[in-house]
PDB file of N, CA, C and O in Angstrom:
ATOM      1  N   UNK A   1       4.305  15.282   5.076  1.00 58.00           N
ATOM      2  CA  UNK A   1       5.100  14.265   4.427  1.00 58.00           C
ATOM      3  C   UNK A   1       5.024  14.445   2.920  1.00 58.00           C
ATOM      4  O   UNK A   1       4.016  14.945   2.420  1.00 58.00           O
ATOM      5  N   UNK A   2       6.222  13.991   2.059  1.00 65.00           N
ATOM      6  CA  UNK A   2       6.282  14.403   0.801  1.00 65.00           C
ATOM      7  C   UNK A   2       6.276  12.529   0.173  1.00 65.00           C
ATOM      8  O   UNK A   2       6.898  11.535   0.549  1.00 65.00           O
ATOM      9  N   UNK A   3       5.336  12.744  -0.826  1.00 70.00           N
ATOM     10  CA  UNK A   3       5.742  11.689  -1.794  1.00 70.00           C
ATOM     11  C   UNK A   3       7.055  11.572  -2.377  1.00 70.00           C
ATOM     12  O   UNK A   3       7.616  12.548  -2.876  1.00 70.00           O
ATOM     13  N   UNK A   4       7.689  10.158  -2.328  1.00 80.00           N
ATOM     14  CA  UNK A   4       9.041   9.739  -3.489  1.00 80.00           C
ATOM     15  C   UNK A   4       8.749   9.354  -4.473  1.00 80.00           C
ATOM     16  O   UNK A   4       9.563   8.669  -5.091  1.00 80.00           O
ATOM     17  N   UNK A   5       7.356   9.657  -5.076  1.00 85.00           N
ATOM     18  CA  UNK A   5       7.419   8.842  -6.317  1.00 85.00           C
ATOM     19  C   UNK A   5       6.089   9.604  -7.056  1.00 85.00           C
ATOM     20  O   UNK A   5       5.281  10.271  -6.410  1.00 85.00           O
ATOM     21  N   UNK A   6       6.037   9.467  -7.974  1.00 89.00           N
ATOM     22  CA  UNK A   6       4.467   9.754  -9.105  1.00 89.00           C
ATOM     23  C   UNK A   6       3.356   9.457  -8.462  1.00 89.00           C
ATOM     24  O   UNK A   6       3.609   8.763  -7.477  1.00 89.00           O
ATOM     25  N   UNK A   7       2.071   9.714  -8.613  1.00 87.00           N
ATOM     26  CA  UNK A   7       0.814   9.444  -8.690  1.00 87.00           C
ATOM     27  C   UNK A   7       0.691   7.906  -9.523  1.00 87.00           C
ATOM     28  O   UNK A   7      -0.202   7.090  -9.296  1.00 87.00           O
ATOM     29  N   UNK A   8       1.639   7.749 -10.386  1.00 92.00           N
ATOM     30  CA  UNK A   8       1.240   6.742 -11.130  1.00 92.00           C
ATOM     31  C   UNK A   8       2.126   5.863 -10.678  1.00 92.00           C
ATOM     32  O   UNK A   8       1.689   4.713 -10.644  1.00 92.00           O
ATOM     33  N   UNK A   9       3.116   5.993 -10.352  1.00 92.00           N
ATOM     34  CA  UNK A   9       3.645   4.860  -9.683  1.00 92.00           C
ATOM     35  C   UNK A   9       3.120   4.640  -8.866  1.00 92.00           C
ATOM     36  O   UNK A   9       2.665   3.510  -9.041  1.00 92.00           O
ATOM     37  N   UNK A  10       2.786   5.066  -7.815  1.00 89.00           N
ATOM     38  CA  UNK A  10       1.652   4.632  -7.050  1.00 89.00           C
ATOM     39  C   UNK A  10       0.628   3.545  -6.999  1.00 89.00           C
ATOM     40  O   UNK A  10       0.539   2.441  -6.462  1.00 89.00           O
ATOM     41  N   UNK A  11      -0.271   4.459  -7.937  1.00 90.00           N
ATOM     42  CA  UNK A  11      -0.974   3.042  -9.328  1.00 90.00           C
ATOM     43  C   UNK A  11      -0.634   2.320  -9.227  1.00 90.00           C
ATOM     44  O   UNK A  11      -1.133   1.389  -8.595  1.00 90.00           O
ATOM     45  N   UNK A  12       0.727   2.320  -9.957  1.00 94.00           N
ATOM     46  CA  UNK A  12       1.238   0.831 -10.217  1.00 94.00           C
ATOM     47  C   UNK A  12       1.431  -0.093  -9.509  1.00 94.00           C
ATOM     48  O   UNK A  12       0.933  -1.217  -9.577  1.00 94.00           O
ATOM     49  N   UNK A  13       2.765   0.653  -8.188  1.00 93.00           N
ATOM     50  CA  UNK A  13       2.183  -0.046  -7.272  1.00 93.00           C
ATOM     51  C   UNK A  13       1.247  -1.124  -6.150  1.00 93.00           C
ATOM     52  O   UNK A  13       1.323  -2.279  -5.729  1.00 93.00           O
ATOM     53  N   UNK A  14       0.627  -0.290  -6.046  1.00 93.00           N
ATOM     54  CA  UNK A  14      -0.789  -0.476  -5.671  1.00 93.00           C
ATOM     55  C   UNK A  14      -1.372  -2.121  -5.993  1.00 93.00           C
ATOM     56  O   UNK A  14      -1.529  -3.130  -5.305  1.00 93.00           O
ATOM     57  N   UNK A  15      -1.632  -1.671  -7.770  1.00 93.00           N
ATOM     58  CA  UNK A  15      -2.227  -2.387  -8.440  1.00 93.00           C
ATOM     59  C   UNK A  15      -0.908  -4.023  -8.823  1.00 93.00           C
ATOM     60  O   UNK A  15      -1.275  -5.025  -9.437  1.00 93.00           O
ATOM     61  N   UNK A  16       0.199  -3.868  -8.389  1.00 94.00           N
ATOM     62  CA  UNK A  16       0.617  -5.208  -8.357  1.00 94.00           C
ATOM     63  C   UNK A  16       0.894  -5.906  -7.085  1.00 94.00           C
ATOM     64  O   UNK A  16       1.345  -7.049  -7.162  1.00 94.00           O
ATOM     65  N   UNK A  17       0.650  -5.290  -5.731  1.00 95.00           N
ATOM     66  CA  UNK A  17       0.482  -5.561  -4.360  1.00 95.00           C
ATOM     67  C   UNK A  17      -0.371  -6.332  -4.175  1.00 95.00           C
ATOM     68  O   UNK A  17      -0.273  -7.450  -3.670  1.00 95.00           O
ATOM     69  N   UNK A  18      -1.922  -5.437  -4.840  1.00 94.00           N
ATOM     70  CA  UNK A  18      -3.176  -6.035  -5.158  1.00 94.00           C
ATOM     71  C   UNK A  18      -3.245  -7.594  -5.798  1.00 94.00           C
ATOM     72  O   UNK A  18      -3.694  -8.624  -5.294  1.00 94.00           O
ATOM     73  N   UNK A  19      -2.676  -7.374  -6.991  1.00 94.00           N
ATOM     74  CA  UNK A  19      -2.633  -8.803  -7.556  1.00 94.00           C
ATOM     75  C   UNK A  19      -1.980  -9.607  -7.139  1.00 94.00           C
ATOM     76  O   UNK A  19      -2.462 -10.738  -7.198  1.00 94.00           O
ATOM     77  N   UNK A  20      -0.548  -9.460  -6.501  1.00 95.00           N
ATOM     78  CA  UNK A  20      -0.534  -9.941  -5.588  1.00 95.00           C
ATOM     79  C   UNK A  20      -1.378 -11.092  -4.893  1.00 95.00           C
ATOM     80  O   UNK A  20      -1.314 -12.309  -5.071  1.00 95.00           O
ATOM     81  N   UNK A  21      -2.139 -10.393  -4.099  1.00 95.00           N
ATOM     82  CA  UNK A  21      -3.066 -10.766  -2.861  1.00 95.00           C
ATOM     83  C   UNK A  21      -3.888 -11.383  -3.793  1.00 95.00           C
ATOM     84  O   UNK A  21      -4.130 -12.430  -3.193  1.00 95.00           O
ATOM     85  N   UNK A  22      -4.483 -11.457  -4.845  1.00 94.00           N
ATOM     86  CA  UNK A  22      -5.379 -12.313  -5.403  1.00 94.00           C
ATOM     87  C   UNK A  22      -5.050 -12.921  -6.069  1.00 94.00           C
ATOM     88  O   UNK A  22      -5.863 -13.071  -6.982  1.00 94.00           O
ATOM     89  N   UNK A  23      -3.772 -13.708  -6.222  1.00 95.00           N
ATOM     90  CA  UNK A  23      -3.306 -14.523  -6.841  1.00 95.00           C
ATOM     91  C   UNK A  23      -2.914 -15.314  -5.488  1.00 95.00           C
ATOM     92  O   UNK A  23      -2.837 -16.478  -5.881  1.00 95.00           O
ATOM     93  N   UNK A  24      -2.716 -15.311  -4.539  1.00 95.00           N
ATOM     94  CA  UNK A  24      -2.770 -15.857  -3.367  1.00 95.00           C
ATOM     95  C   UNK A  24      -4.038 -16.286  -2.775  1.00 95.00           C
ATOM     96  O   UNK A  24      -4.205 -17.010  -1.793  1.00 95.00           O
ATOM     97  N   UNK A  25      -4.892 -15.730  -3.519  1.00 95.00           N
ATOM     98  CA  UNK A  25      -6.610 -15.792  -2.750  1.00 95.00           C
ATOM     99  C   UNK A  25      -6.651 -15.229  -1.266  1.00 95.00           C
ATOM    100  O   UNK A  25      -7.360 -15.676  -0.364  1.00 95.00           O
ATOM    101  N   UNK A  26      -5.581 -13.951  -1.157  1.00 95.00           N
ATOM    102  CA  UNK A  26      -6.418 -12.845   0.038  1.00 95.00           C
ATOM    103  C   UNK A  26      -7.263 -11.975  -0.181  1.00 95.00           C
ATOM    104  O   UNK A  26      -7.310 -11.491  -1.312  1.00 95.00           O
ATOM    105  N   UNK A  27      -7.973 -11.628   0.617  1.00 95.00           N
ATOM    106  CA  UNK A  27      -8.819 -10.252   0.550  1.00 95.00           C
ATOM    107  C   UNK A  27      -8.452  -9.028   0.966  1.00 95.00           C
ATOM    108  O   UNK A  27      -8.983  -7.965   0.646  1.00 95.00           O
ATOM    109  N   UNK A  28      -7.415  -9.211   1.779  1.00 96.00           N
ATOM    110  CA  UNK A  28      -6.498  -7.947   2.281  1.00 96.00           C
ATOM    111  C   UNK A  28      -5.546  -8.580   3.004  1.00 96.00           C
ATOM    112  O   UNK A  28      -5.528  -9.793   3.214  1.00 96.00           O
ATOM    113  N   UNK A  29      -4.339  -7.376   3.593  1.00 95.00           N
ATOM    114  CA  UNK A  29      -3.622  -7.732   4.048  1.00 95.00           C
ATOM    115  C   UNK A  29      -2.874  -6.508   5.105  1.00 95.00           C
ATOM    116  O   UNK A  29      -3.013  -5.357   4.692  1.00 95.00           O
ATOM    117  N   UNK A  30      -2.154  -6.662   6.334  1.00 96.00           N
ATOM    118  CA  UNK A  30      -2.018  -5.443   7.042  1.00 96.00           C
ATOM    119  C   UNK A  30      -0.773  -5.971   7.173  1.00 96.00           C
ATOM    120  O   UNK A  30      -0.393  -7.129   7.343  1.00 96.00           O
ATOM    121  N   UNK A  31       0.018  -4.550   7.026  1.00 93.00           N
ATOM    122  CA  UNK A  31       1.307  -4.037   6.702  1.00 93.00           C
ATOM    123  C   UNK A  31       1.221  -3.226   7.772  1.00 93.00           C
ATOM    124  O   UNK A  31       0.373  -2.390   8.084  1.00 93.00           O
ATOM    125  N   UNK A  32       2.540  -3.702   8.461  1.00 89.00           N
ATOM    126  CA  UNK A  32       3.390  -3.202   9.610  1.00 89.00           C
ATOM    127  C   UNK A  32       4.812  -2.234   9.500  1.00 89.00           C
ATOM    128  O   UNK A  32       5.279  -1.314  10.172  1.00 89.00           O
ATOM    129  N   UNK A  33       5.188  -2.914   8.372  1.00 87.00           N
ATOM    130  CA  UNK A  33       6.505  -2.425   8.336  1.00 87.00           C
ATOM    131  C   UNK A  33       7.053  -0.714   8.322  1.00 87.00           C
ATOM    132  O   UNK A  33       6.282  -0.025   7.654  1.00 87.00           O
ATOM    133  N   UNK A  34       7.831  -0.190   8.725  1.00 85.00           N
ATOM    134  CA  UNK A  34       7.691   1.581   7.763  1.00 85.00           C
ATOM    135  C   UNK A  34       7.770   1.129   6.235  1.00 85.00           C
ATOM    136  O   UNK A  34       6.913   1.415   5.400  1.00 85.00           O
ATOM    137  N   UNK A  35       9.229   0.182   5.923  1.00 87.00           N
ATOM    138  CA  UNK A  35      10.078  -0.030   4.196  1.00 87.00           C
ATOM    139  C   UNK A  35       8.870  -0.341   3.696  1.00 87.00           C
ATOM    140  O   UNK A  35       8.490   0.224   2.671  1.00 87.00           O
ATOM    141  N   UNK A  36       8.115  -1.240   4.306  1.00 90.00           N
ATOM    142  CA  UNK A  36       6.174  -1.958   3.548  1.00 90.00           C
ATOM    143  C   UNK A  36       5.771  -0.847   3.248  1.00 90.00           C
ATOM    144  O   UNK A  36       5.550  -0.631   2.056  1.00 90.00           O
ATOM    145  N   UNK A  37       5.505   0.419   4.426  1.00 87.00           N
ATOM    146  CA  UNK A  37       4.433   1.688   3.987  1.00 87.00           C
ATOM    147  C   UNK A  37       4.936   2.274   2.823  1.00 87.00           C
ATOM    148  O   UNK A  37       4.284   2.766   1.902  1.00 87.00           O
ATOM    149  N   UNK A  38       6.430   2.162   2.965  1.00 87.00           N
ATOM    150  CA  UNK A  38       7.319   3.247   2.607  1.00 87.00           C
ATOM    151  C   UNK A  38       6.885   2.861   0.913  1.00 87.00           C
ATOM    152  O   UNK A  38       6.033   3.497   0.292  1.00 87.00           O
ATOM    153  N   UNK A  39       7.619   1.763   0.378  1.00 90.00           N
ATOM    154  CA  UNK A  39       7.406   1.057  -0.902  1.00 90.00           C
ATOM    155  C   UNK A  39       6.055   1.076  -1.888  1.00 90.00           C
ATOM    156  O   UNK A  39       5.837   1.234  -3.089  1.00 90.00           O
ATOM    157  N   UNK A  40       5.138   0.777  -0.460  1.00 91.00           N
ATOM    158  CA  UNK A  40       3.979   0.547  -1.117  1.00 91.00           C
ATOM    159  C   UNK A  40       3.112   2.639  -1.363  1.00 91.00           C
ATOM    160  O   UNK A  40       2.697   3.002  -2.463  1.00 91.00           O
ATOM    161  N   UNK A  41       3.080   3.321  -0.443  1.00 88.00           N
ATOM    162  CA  UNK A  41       2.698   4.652  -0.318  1.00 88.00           C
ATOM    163  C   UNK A  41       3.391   5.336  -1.002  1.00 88.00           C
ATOM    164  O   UNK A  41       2.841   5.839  -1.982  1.00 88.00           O
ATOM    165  N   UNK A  42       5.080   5.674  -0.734  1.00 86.00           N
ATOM    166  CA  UNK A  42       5.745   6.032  -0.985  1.00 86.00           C
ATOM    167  C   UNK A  42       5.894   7.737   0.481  1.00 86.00           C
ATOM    168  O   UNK A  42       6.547   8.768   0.640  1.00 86.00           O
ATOM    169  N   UNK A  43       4.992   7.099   1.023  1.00 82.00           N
ATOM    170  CA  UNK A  43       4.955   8.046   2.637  1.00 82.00           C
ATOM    171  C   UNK A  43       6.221   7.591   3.013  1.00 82.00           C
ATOM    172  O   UNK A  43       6.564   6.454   2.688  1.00 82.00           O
ATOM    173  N   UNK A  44       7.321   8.672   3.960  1.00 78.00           N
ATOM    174  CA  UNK A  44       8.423   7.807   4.953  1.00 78.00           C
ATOM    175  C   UNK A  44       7.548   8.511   6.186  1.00 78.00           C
ATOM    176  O   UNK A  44       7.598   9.719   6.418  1.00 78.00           O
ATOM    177  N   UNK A  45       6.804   7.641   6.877  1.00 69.00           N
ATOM    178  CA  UNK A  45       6.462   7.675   7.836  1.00 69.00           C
ATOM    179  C   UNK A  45       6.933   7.490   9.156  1.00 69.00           C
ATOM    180  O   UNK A  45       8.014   6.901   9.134  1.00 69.00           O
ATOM    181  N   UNK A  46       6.479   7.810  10.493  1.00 68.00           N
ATOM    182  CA  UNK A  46       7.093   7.784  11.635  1.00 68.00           C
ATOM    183  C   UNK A  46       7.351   6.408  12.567  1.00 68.00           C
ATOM    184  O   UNK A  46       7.638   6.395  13.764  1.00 68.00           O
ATOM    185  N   UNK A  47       7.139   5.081  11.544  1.00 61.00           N
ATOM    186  CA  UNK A  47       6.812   3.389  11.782  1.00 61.00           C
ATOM    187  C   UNK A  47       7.580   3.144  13.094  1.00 61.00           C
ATOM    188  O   UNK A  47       7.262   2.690  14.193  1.00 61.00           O
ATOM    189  N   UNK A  48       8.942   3.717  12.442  1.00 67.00           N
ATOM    190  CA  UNK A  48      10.133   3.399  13.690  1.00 67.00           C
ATOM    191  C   UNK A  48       9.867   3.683  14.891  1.00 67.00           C
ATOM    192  O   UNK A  48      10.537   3.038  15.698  1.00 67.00           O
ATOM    193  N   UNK A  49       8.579   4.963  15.656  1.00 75.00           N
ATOM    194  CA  UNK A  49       9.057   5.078  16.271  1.00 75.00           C
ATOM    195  C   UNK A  49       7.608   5.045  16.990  1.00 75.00           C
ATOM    196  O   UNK A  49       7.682   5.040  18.218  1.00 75.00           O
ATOM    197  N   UNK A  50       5.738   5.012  16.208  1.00 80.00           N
ATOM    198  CA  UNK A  50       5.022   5.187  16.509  1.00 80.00           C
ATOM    199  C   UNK A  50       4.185   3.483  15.910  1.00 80.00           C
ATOM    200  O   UNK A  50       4.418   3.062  14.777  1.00 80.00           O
ATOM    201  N   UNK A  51       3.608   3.012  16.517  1.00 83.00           N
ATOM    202  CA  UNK A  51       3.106   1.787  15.796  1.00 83.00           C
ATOM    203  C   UNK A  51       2.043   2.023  14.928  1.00 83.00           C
ATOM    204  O   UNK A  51       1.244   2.926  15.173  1.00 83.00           O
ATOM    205  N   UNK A  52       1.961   1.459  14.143  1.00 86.00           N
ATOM    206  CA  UNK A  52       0.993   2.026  12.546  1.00 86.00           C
ATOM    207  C   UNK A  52       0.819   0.620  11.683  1.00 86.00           C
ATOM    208  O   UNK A  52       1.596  -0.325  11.821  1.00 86.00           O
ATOM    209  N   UNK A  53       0.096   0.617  11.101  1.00 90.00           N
ATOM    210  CA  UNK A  53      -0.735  -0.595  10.461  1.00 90.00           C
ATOM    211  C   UNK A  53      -1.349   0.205   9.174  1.00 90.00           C
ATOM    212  O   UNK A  53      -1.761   1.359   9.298  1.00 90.00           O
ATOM    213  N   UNK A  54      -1.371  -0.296   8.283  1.00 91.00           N
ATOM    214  CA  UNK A  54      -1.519  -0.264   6.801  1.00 91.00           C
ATOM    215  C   UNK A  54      -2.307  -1.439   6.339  1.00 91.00           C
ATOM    216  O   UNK A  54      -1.876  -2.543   6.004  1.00 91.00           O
ATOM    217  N   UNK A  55      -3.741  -0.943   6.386  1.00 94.00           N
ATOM    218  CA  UNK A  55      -4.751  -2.560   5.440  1.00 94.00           C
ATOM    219  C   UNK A  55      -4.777  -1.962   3.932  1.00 94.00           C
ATOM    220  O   UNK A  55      -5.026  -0.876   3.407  1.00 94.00           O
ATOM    221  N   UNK A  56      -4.396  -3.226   3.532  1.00 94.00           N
ATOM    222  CA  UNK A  56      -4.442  -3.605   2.045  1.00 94.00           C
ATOM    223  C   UNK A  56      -5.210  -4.374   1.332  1.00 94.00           C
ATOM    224  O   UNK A  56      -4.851  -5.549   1.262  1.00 94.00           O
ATOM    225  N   UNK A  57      -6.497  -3.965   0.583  1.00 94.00           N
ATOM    226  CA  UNK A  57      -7.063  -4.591   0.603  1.00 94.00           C
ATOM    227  C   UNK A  57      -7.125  -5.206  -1.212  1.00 94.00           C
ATOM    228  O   UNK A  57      -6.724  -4.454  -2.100  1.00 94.00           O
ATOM    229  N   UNK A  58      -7.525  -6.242  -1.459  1.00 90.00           N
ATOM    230  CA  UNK A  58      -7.149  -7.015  -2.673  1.00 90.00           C
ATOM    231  C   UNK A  58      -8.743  -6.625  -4.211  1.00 90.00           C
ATOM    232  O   UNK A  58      -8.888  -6.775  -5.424  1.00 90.00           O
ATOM    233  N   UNK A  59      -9.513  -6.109  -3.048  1.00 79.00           N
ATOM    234  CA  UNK A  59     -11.001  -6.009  -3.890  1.00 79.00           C
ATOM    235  C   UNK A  59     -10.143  -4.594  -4.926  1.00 79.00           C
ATOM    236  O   UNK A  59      -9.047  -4.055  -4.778  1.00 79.00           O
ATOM    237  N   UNK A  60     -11.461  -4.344  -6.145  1.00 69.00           N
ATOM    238  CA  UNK A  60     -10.776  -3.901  -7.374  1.00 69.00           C
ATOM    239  C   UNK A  60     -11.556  -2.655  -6.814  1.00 69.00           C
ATOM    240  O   UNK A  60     -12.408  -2.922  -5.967  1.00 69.00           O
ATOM    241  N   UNK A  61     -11.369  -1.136  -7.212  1.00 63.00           N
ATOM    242  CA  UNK A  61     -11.879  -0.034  -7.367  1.00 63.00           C
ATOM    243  C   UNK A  61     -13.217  -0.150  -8.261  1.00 63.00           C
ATOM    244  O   UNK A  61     -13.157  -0.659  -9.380  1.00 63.00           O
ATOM    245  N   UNK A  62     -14.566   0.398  -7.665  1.00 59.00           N
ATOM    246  CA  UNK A  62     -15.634   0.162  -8.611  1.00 59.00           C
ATOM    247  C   UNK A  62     -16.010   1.873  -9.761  1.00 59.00           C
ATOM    248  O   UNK A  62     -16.364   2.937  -9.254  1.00 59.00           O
ATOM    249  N   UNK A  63     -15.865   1.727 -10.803  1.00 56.00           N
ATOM    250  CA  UNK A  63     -16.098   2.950 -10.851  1.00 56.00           C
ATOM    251  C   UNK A  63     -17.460   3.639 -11.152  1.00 56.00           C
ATOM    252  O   UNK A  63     -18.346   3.147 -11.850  1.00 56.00           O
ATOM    253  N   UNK A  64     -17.504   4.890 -10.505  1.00 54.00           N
ATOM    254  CA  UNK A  64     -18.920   5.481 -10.272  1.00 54.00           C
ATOM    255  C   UNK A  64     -19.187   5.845 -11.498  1.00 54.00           C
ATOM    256  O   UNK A  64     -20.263   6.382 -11.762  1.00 54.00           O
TER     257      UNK A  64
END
């Protein structure tokens, strides 16, 4: 599978999904959708046709 988008979009991504979820007060969240994987990864994955789940989780990256 090929990425549609940057490494940093990604990031970005990512990181407003995230906030997101903690501005809601979740700790994660699981994504069903393919358009969800699709948007959020930027994977076009096989959703349509295989069932797949995507946890999202809201905690921050710690760095080593």
């Amino acid at each position: 599978m090929s990425l549609h988008f940057t490494a940093e979009e990604f990031a970005a991504r990512r990181e407003q999904a995230c906030a997101a979820l903690r501005r809601a007060n979740l700790d994660a969240i699981l994504l069903y959708a393919p358009e969800s994987h699709l948007w959020l990864t930027g994977y076009d994955t096989f959703g349509f046709a295989m069932f797949q789940c995507l946890v999202l989780g809201a905690w921050r990256r710690r760095a080593h």
